[in-house]
Coordinates of N, CA and C in Angstrom, one line a residue:
X257 N 139.0 85.1 69.0 CA 138.2 83.9 68.6 C 136.8 84.2 69.1
X258 N 135.8 84.0 68.2 CA 134.4 84.4 68.6 C 133.7 83.2 69.2
X259 N 132.6 83.4 69.8 CA 131.7 82.4 70.4 C 131.3 81.3 69.4
X260 N 131.1 81.8 68.1 CA 130.7 80.8 67.1 C 131.8 80.2 66.3
X261 N 133.1 80.4 66.8 CA 134.2 79.7 66.3 C 134.9 80.4 65.1
X262 N 134.7 81.7 65.0 CA 135.5 82.4 64.0 C 136.8 83.0 64.6
X263 N 137.8 83.0 63.8 CA 139.1 83.5 64.3 C 139.7 84.5 63.3
X264 N 140.4 85.5 63.9 CA 141.1 86.5 63.1 C 142.3 87.0 63.8
X265 N 143.3 87.4 63.1 CA 144.5 88.0 63.7 C 144.7 89.4 63.2
X266 N 144.7 90.4 64.1 CA 144.7 91.8 63.7 C 145.9 92.4 64.4
X267 N 146.6 93.3 63.6 CA 147.8 94.0 64.2 C 147.3 94.8 65.4
X268 N 148.1 94.9 66.4 CA 147.8 95.7 67.6 C 147.7 97.1 67.2
X269 N 148.4 97.5 66.1 CA 148.3 99.0 65.7 C 147.0 99.4 65.2
X270 N 146.1 98.4 65.0 CA 144.7 98.7 64.5 C 143.8 99.2 65.6
X271 N 144.3 99.1 66.8 CA 143.5 99.5 68.0 C 144.2 100.7 68.6
X272 N 143.6 101.9 68.5 CA 144.2 103.1 69.0 C 143.9 103.2 70.5
X273 N 144.7 103.9 71.2 CA 144.5 104.1 72.7 C 143.3 105.0 72.8
X274 N 142.4 104.7 73.7 CA 141.2 105.5 74.0 C 141.4 106.5 75.1
X275 N 141.0 107.7 74.9 CA 141.1 108.7 76.0 C 139.8 108.7 76.8
X276 N 139.8 109.5 77.8 CA 138.6 109.6 78.6 C 137.4 110.1 77.8
X277 N 136.3 109.4 77.9 CA 135.1 109.7 77.1 C 135.1 109.1 75.7
X278 N 136.1 108.3 75.4 CA 136.2 107.7 74.1 C 135.0 106.7 73.8
X279 N 134.6 106.6 72.6 CA 133.4 105.7 72.2 C 133.9 104.4 71.7
X280 N 135.2 104.1 71.6 CA 135.6 102.8 71.1 C 135.5 102.8 69.6
X281 N 136.0 101.6 69.0 CA 135.9 101.4 67.6 C 135.3 100.0 67.3
X282 N 134.8 99.8 66.1 CA 134.1 98.6 65.8 C 135.1 97.4 65.6
X283 N 134.7 96.3 66.1 CA 135.4 95.0 65.9 C 134.4 94.1 65.2
X284 N 134.4 94.1 63.9 CA 133.3 93.4 63.1 C 133.3 91.9 63.3
X285 N 132.1 91.4 63.6 CA 131.8 90.0 63.6 C 130.6 89.7 62.9
X286 N 130.3 88.4 62.6 CA 129.0 88.1 61.9 C 127.9 88.4 62.8
X287 N 126.7 88.5 62.3 CA 125.5 88.9 63.1 C 125.3 87.9 64.3
X288 N 125.0 88.5 65.4 CA 124.7 87.8 66.7 C 125.9 87.0 67.3
X289 N 127.1 87.2 66.7 CA 128.2 86.6 67.3 C 128.9 87.5 68.3
X290 N 129.8 87.0 69.1 CA 130.5 87.9 70.1 C 131.9 87.3 70.4
X291 N 132.8 88.2 70.8 CA 134.2 87.7 71.1 C 134.1 86.7 72.3
X292 N 134.9 85.7 72.2 CA 135.0 84.7 73.3 C 136.4 84.6 73.9
X293 N 137.5 84.7 73.0 CA 138.9 84.6 73.5 C 139.6 85.7 72.8
X294 N 140.4 86.5 73.6 CA 141.2 87.6 73.1 C 142.6 87.5 73.8
X295 N 143.6 87.4 73.0 CA 145.0 87.4 73.6 C 146.0 87.9 72.6
X296 N 147.1 88.3 73.2 CA 148.2 88.9 72.3 C 149.2 87.7 72.0
X297 N 149.6 87.7 70.8 CA 150.5 86.6 70.3 C 151.5 87.2 69.3
X298 N 152.6 86.6 69.2 CA 153.6 86.9 68.1 C 153.4 85.9 67.1
X299 N 153.9 86.2 65.9 CA 153.7 85.2 64.8 C 154.3 83.9 65.0
X300 N 155.4 83.8 65.8 CA 156.1 82.6 66.0 C 155.6 81.8 67.3
X301 N 154.7 82.4 68.0 CA 154.2 81.7 69.2 C 153.3 80.5 68.7
X302 N 153.2 79.5 69.6 CA 152.3 78.4 69.3 C 151.0 78.6 70.1
X303 N 149.9 78.5 69.4 CA 148.6 78.7 70.0 C 148.0 77.3 70.2
X304 N 147.7 77.0 71.5 CA 147.0 75.7 71.8 C 145.5 76.0 71.9
X305 N 144.7 75.2 71.3 CA 143.3 75.3 71.3 C 142.7 74.1 72.0
X306 N 142.0 74.3 73.1 CA 141.4 73.3 73.9 C 139.9 73.3 73.6
X307 N 139.3 72.1 73.4 CA 137.8 72.0 73.2 C 137.1 71.5 74.4
X308 N 135.8 71.7 74.4 CA 135.0 71.3 75.5 C 135.1 69.8 75.9
X309 N 135.5 69.0 74.9 CA 135.6 67.5 75.2 C 137.0 67.1 75.6
X310 N 137.9 68.1 75.8 CA 139.2 67.8 76.3 C 140.3 67.5 75.3
X311 N 140.1 67.8 74.0 CA 141.1 67.6 73.0 C 141.9 68.9 72.8
X312 N 143.1 68.8 72.3 CA 143.9 70.0 72.1 C 144.5 70.0 70.7
X313 N 144.5 71.2 70.1 CA 145.1 71.3 68.8 C 146.0 72.5 68.8
X314 N 146.9 72.6 67.8 CA 147.8 73.7 67.8 C 148.0 74.4 66.5
X315 N 148.4 75.7 66.5 CA 148.7 76.4 65.3 C 149.9 77.4 65.6
X316 N 150.7 77.7 64.7 CA 151.6 78.8 64.8 C 150.8 80.1 64.5
X317 N 151.3 81.2 65.2 CA 150.6 82.5 64.9 C 150.5 82.9 63.5
X318 N 151.6 82.6 62.7 CA 151.7 83.1 61.3 C 150.8 82.2 60.4
X319 N 150.3 81.1 60.9 CA 149.3 80.3 60.1 C 147.9 80.9 60.1
X320 N 147.7 81.9 60.9 CA 146.4 82.6 60.8 C 146.6 83.9 60.1
X321 N 146.0 84.1 58.9 CA 146.3 85.3 58.1 C 145.9 86.5 58.9
X322 N 146.8 87.6 58.7 CA 146.4 88.9 59.3 C 145.4 89.6 58.5
X323 N 144.4 90.2 59.2 CA 143.3 90.9 58.6 C 143.1 92.2 59.2
X324 N 142.3 93.1 58.7 CA 141.9 94.3 59.3 C 140.8 94.1 60.3
X325 N 140.6 95.1 61.2 CA 139.6 94.9 62.3 C 138.2 94.8 61.8
X326 N 137.9 95.2 60.5 CA 136.6 95.1 60.0 C 136.3 93.7 59.4
X327 N 137.3 92.9 59.3 CA 137.0 91.5 58.8 C 136.3 90.7 59.8
X328 N 135.5 89.8 59.3 CA 134.7 88.9 60.2 C 135.5 87.7 60.6
X329 N 136.6 87.4 60.0 CA 137.4 86.3 60.3 C 137.0 85.0 59.6
X330 N 137.6 83.9 59.8 CA 137.3 82.6 59.2 C 137.0 81.6 60.3
X331 N 136.2 80.6 59.9 CA 135.9 79.5 60.9 C 137.2 78.9 61.3
X332 N 137.4 78.7 62.6 CA 138.6 78.0 63.1 C 138.8 76.6 62.5
X333 N 137.7 76.0 62.2 CA 137.8 74.6 61.6 C 138.5 74.6 60.2
X334 N 138.6 75.8 59.6 CA 139.4 75.9 58.4 C 140.9 75.7 58.6
X335 N 141.3 75.8 59.9 CA 142.7 75.8 60.2 C 143.1 74.6 61.1
X336 N 142.2 74.1 61.9 CA 142.4 72.9 62.7 C 141.3 71.9 62.6
X337 N 141.6 70.7 62.6 CA 140.6 69.6 62.3 C 139.8 69.2 63.6
X338 N 139.0 70.2 64.0 CA 138.2 69.9 65.2 C 137.1 68.8 64.9
X339 N 137.0 67.9 65.8 CA 135.9 66.8 65.6 C 134.6 67.5 65.6
X340 N 133.6 66.8 64.9 CA 132.3 67.4 64.8 C 131.6 67.5 66.1
X341 N 131.0 68.7 66.3 CA 130.3 69.0 67.6 C 131.1 69.6 68.7
X342 N 132.4 69.6 68.5 CA 133.3 70.1 69.6 C 133.4 71.7 69.3
X343 N 133.7 72.4 70.4 CA 133.9 73.8 70.3 C 135.1 74.2 71.1
X344 N 135.8 75.3 70.7 CA 137.0 75.8 71.5 C 136.5 76.5 72.7
X345 N 137.0 76.1 73.9 CA 136.6 76.7 75.1 C 137.8 77.4 75.9
X346 N 139.0 77.1 75.4 CA 140.2 77.7 76.1 C 141.3 77.8 75.1
X347 N 142.2 78.8 75.2 CA 143.3 79.0 74.4 C 144.5 79.4 75.2
X348 N 145.7 79.0 74.8 CA 146.9 79.3 75.5 C 148.0 79.6 74.4
X349 N 148.6 80.8 74.5 CA 149.7 81.2 73.6 C 151.0 80.9 74.3
X350 N 151.9 80.2 73.6 CA 153.2 79.7 74.3 C 154.3 80.0 73.3
X351 N 155.4 80.6 73.9 CA 156.6 80.9 73.1 C 157.4 79.6 72.9
X352 N 157.5 78.8 73.9 CA 158.4 77.7 73.9 C 157.7 76.5 74.6
X353 N 157.3 75.5 73.9 CA 156.6 74.4 74.5 C 157.5 73.5 75.3
X354 N 158.8 73.6 75.2 CA 159.8 72.8 76.0 C 160.1 73.5 77.3
X355 N 159.6 74.7 77.5 CA 159.9 75.4 78.8 C 159.3 74.7 80.0
X356 N 159.8 75.0 81.2 CA 159.2 74.4 82.4 C 157.9 75.0 82.7
X357 N 157.1 74.3 83.5 CA 155.8 74.8 83.8 C 154.7 73.8 83.5
X358 N 153.5 74.2 83.7 CA 152.3 73.3 83.6 C 151.2 74.0 82.9
X359 N 150.3 73.2 82.3 CA 149.0 73.6 81.9 C 148.0 73.0 82.9
X360 N 147.3 73.9 83.6 CA 146.4 73.5 84.6 C 145.0 73.6 84.1
X361 N 144.3 72.5 83.9 CA 143.0 72.5 83.2 C 141.9 72.2 84.2
X362 N 140.7 72.9 84.0 CA 139.6 72.9 84.9 C 138.3 72.7 84.1
X363 N 137.4 71.8 84.6 CA 136.2 71.6 84.0 C 135.1 72.4 84.7
X364 N 134.0 72.6 84.0 CA 132.9 73.4 84.5 C 132.0 72.7 85.6
X365 N 132.1 71.3 85.6 CA 131.4 70.6 86.6 C 129.9 70.4 86.2
X366 N 129.6 70.3 84.9 CA 128.2 70.1 84.4 C 127.8 68.7 84.3
X367 N 128.6 67.7 84.7 CA 128.3 66.3 84.6 C 127.4 65.8 85.7
X368 N 126.9 64.6 85.6 CA 126.0 64.1 86.7 C 126.7 63.9 88.0
X369 N 128.0 63.9 88.1 CA 128.7 63.8 89.4 C 128.7 65.1 90.2
X370 N 128.3 66.2 89.5 CA 128.2 67.5 90.2 C 129.5 67.9 90.8
X371 N 130.6 67.7 90.1 CA 132.0 68.0 90.6 C 132.8 68.6 89.5
X372 N 133.5 69.7 89.8 CA 134.4 70.3 88.9 C 135.8 69.6 89.1
X373 N 136.4 69.2 88.0 CA 137.7 68.5 88.1 C 138.8 69.4 87.6
X374 N 140.0 69.1 88.1 CA 141.2 69.8 87.8 C 142.3 68.8 87.4
X375 N 143.2 69.2 86.5 CA 144.3 68.3 86.1 C 145.5 69.2 85.7
X376 N 146.7 68.8 86.2 CA 147.9 69.5 85.7 C 148.7 68.6 84.9
X377 N 149.2 69.1 83.8 CA 150.1 68.3 82.9 C 151.3 69.2 82.5
X378 N 152.5 68.7 82.5 CA 153.7 69.5 82.1 C 153.5 70.1 80.7
X379 N 154.0 71.3 80.5 CA 153.9 71.9 79.2 C 154.6 71.1 78.1
X380 N 155.7 70.5 78.5 CA 156.4 69.7 77.5 C 155.6 68.6 76.9
X381 N 154.6 68.1 77.6 CA 153.8 67.0 77.1 C 153.0 67.4 75.9
X382 N 152.9 68.7 75.5 CA 152.1 69.2 74.4 C 153.0 69.5 73.2
X383 N 154.2 69.1 73.2 CA 155.1 69.5 72.1 C 154.7 68.8 70.8
X384 N 154.3 67.6 70.8 CA 154.0 66.8 69.6 C 152.5 66.6 69.4
X385 N 151.8 67.5 68.8 CA 150.4 67.4 68.6 C 150.1 67.2 67.2
X386 N 149.4 66.2 66.8 CA 149.1 65.8 65.4 C 148.1 66.8 64.9
X387 N 147.9 66.8 63.6 CA 147.0 67.7 62.9 C 145.5 67.6 63.4
X388 N 145.2 66.3 63.7 CA 143.8 66.0 64.2 C 143.7 66.1 65.7
X389 N 144.7 66.7 66.4 CA 144.6 66.9 67.8 C 145.0 65.7 68.6
X390 N 145.0 65.9 69.9 CA 145.3 64.9 70.9 C 144.4 65.1 72.1
X391 N 144.2 64.0 72.9 CA 143.5 64.1 74.1 C 144.3 64.8 75.2
X392 N 143.8 65.9 75.8 CA 144.5 66.6 76.8 C 143.9 66.4 78.2
X393 N 142.6 65.9 78.2 CA 141.9 65.7 79.5 C 140.8 64.6 79.2
X394 N 140.8 63.6 80.0 CA 139.8 62.6 79.9 C 138.6 63.1 80.6
X395 N 137.6 63.7 79.9 CA 136.5 64.4 80.5 C 135.4 63.4 80.8
X396 N 134.8 63.5 82.0 CA 133.6 62.7 82.4 C 132.4 63.1 81.5
X397 N 131.6 62.1 81.2 CA 130.4 62.3 80.4 C 129.5 63.4 81.0
X398 N 129.2 64.4 80.1 CA 128.3 65.5 80.5 C 129.0 66.7 81.0
X399 N 130.3 66.5 81.4 CA 131.1 67.6 81.8 C 131.8 68.3 80.6
X400 N 132.4 69.4 80.8 CA 133.2 70.0 79.7 C 134.4 70.8 80.2
X401 N 135.4 70.8 79.5 CA 136.6 71.6 79.8 C 136.3 73.1 79.6
X402 N 136.7 73.9 80.6 CA 136.4 75.3 80.5 C 137.6 76.2 80.5
X403 N 138.7 75.7 81.1 CA 139.9 76.6 81.3 C 141.2 75.8 81.1
X404 N 142.2 76.4 80.6 CA 143.5 75.9 80.5 C 144.5 77.0 80.9
X405 N 145.1 76.9 82.1 CA 145.9 78.0 82.7 C 147.3 77.7 82.7
X406 N 148.2 78.6 82.3 CA 149.6 78.3 82.3 C 150.1 78.6 83.8
X407 N 150.7 77.6 84.4 CA 151.1 77.8 85.8 C 152.6 77.3 86.0
X408 N 153.2 77.8 87.1 CA 154.6 77.5 87.3 C 154.8 76.3 88.1
X409 N 153.8 75.8 88.8 CA 154.0 74.6 89.7 C 153.7 75.0 91.2
X410 N 153.6 76.3 91.5 CA 153.3 76.7 92.8 C 152.4 77.9 92.9
X411 N 151.4 77.9 92.0 CA 150.5 79.0 91.9 C 149.2 78.7 92.7
X412 N 148.6 79.7 93.2 CA 147.2 79.6 93.7 C 146.2 79.8 92.6
X413 N 145.2 79.0 92.6 CA 144.1 79.0 91.6 C 142.8 79.3 92.3
X414 N 141.9 80.1 91.7 CA 140.6 80.4 92.3 C 139.5 80.0 91.3
X415 N 138.5 79.4 91.8 CA 137.3 79.0 91.0 C 136.1 79.7 91.6
X416 N 135.2 80.2 90.7 CA 134.0 80.8 91.2 C 132.8 80.2 90.4
X417 N 131.7 79.9 91.1 CA 130.6 79.3 90.5 C 129.4 80.2 90.1
X418 N 128.5 79.7 89.4 CA 127.3 80.5 89.0 C 126.6 81.1 90.1
X419 N 126.5 80.4 91.3 CA 125.8 80.9 92.4 C 126.7 81.5 93.5
X420 N 127.9 81.9 93.1 CA 128.7 82.7 94.0 C 129.6 81.9 94.9
X421 N 129.6 80.5 94.8 CA 130.5 79.7 95.6 C 131.9 79.9 95.0
X422 N 132.9 79.9 95.9 CA 134.3 80.1 95.4 C 135.3 79.2 96.3
X423 N 136.4 78.9 95.7 CA 137.4 78.2 96.4 C 138.8 78.6 95.9
X424 N 139.8 78.7 96.8 CA 141.1 79.0 96.4 C 142.1 78.0 97.0
X425 N 143.0 77.5 96.1 CA 143.9 76.5 96.6 C 145.2 76.5 95.8
X426 N 146.3 75.9 96.3 CA 147.5 75.9 95.6 C 147.5 74.7 94.6
X427 N 148.0 75.0 93.4 CA 147.9 74.0 92.3 C 148.6 72.7 92.7
X428 N 149.5 72.7 93.6 CA 150.3 71.5 94.0 C 149.4 70.4 94.6
X429 N 148.2 70.8 95.0 CA 147.4 69.7 95.6 C 146.8 68.8 94.5
X430 N 146.9 69.2 93.3 CA 146.5 68.4 92.1 C 147.8 67.8 91.5
X431 N 148.1 66.5 91.8 CA 149.3 65.9 91.3 C 149.4 65.9 89.8
X432 N 150.6 66.2 89.3 CA 150.8 66.2 87.8 C 150.4 64.9 87.2
X433 N 149.7 64.9 86.2 CA 149.2 63.6 85.5 C 149.6 63.7 84.0
X434 N 149.5 62.5 83.4 CA 149.8 62.4 82.0 C 148.8 63.1 81.2
X435 N 149.2 63.3 79.9 CA 148.3 64.1 79.0 C 146.9 63.5 78.9
X436 N 146.8 62.2 78.7 CA 145.5 61.6 78.4 C 144.7 61.2 79.7
X437 N 145.2 61.5 80.9 CA 144.6 61.1 82.1 C 143.4 62.0 82.4
X438 N 142.5 61.5 83.4 CA 141.4 62.4 83.9 C 141.9 63.2 85.0
X439 N 141.0 64.0 85.6 CA 141.3 64.9 86.6 C 140.9 64.4 88.0
X440 N 141.1 65.3 89.0 CA 140.7 65.0 90.4 C 139.7 66.1 90.8
X441 N 139.1 65.9 91.9 CA 138.0 66.9 92.3 C 138.7 68.2 92.7
X442 N 138.1 69.3 92.1 CA 138.5 70.6 92.5 C 137.5 71.3 93.3
X443 N 136.2 71.1 93.1 CA 135.1 71.7 93.8 C 133.9 70.9 93.7
X444 N 133.2 70.7 94.8 CA 131.9 70.0 94.8 C 130.8 71.1 95.1
X445 N 129.8 71.1 94.4 CA 128.7 72.1 94.5 C 127.8 71.8 95.7
X446 N 127.2 72.8 96.2 CA 126.3 72.7 97.4 C 125.0 72.0 97.0
X447 N 124.4 71.3 97.9 CA 123.2 70.6 97.7 C 122.1 71.7 97.4
X448 N 121.1 71.3 96.6 CA 120.0 72.2 96.3 C 120.3 73.1 95.1
X449 N 121.4 73.0 94.5 CA 121.8 73.9 93.4 C 122.2 73.0 92.2
X450 N 121.2 72.3 91.6 CA 121.5 71.3 90.6 C 122.1 71.9 89.3
X451 N 121.8 73.2 89.1 CA 122.3 73.8 87.9 C 123.6 74.7 88.1
X452 N 124.2 74.6 89.3 CA 125.4 75.3 89.6 C 126.5 74.8 88.8
X453 N 127.5 75.6 88.4 CA 128.7 75.2 87.6 C 129.7 76.3 87.7
X454 N 130.9 76.0 87.4 CA 132.0 76.9 87.5 C 131.9 77.9 86.3
X455 N 132.0 79.2 86.6 CA 131.8 80.2 85.6 C 133.2 81.0 85.3
X456 N 134.1 80.9 86.3 CA 135.4 81.6 86.1 C 136.5 80.8 86.9
X457 N 137.6 80.8 86.3 CA 138.8 80.2 86.9 C 140.0 81.0 86.5
X458 N 140.9 81.2 87.5 CA 142.1 82.1 87.1 C 143.2 81.8 88.1
X459 N 144.4 82.3 87.8 CA 145.6 82.2 88.6 C 145.6 83.4 89.5
X460 N 145.8 83.3 90.8 CA 146.0 84.4 91.7 C 147.3 85.2 91.4
X461 N 147.1 86.5 91.2 CA 148.3 87.3 91.0 C 148.6 88.3 92.1
X462 N 149.8 88.4 92.6 CA 150.1 89.2 93.7 C 149.7 90.6 93.5
X463 N 148.9 91.2 94.5 CA 148.5 92.5 94.4 C 147.3 92.8 93.6
X464 N 146.7 91.7 92.9 CA 145.5 91.9 92.1 C 144.3 91.9 92.9
X465 N 143.2 92.5 92.4 CA 141.9 92.6 93.0 C 140.9 91.7 92.3
X466 N 140.1 91.0 93.0 CA 139.0 90.2 92.4 C 137.8 91.0 92.3
X467 N 137.3 91.2 91.0 CA 136.0 91.9 90.8 C 135.0 90.9 90.4
X468 N 133.9 90.9 91.2 CA 132.8 89.9 90.9 C 131.6 90.7 90.5
X469 N 131.0 90.4 89.3 CA 129.8 91.1 88.8 C 128.7 90.1 88.7
X470 N 127.6 90.4 89.4 CA 126.4 89.5 89.4 C 125.3 90.1 88.5
X471 N 124.3 89.2 88.2 CA 123.1 89.7 87.5 C 122.0 90.1 88.4

């Protein structure tokens, strides 16, 4: 899914393994666009699309036509009825929506309260989503949903901000809430940084290394 909201499904066989010194292959998009979300999915997986305003929509993998890697894709609004002005900011591919576990959602913290919020909701709460979507997170005015992470109920989550502030905590500190509820405080930004915001959020994986790249 691209930054400008175009989506395409390409067979994994279209991407050959690169050897040392390889130059890569083209992944055609419309002019000045760029990839925003990339994930592997089977045709029978359910893809959940979360928007900046906290709504969620869903599609089956097979509902997105397969194309070649040179195709530009189609606007995602051709497949899901996103409300005007909203944009997709997070995606989750799920094999079974009735499975145990949670979706842990995190905001960027761009609202006037200068706080990033977090909310956990059981995966099963997203089984019945209408064509026009449902509220997944009651977002504070000015803030936006940035991440939706699949978690087991006892995962550690890490958040990193634009100015290099970070925090790590266990997801259990955020009590599970109903689908339409708001969140609780995940991170408060330091004074004197009015434009700071969360730029990355992820689940801690055992043995993984955190790579931070600055400008």
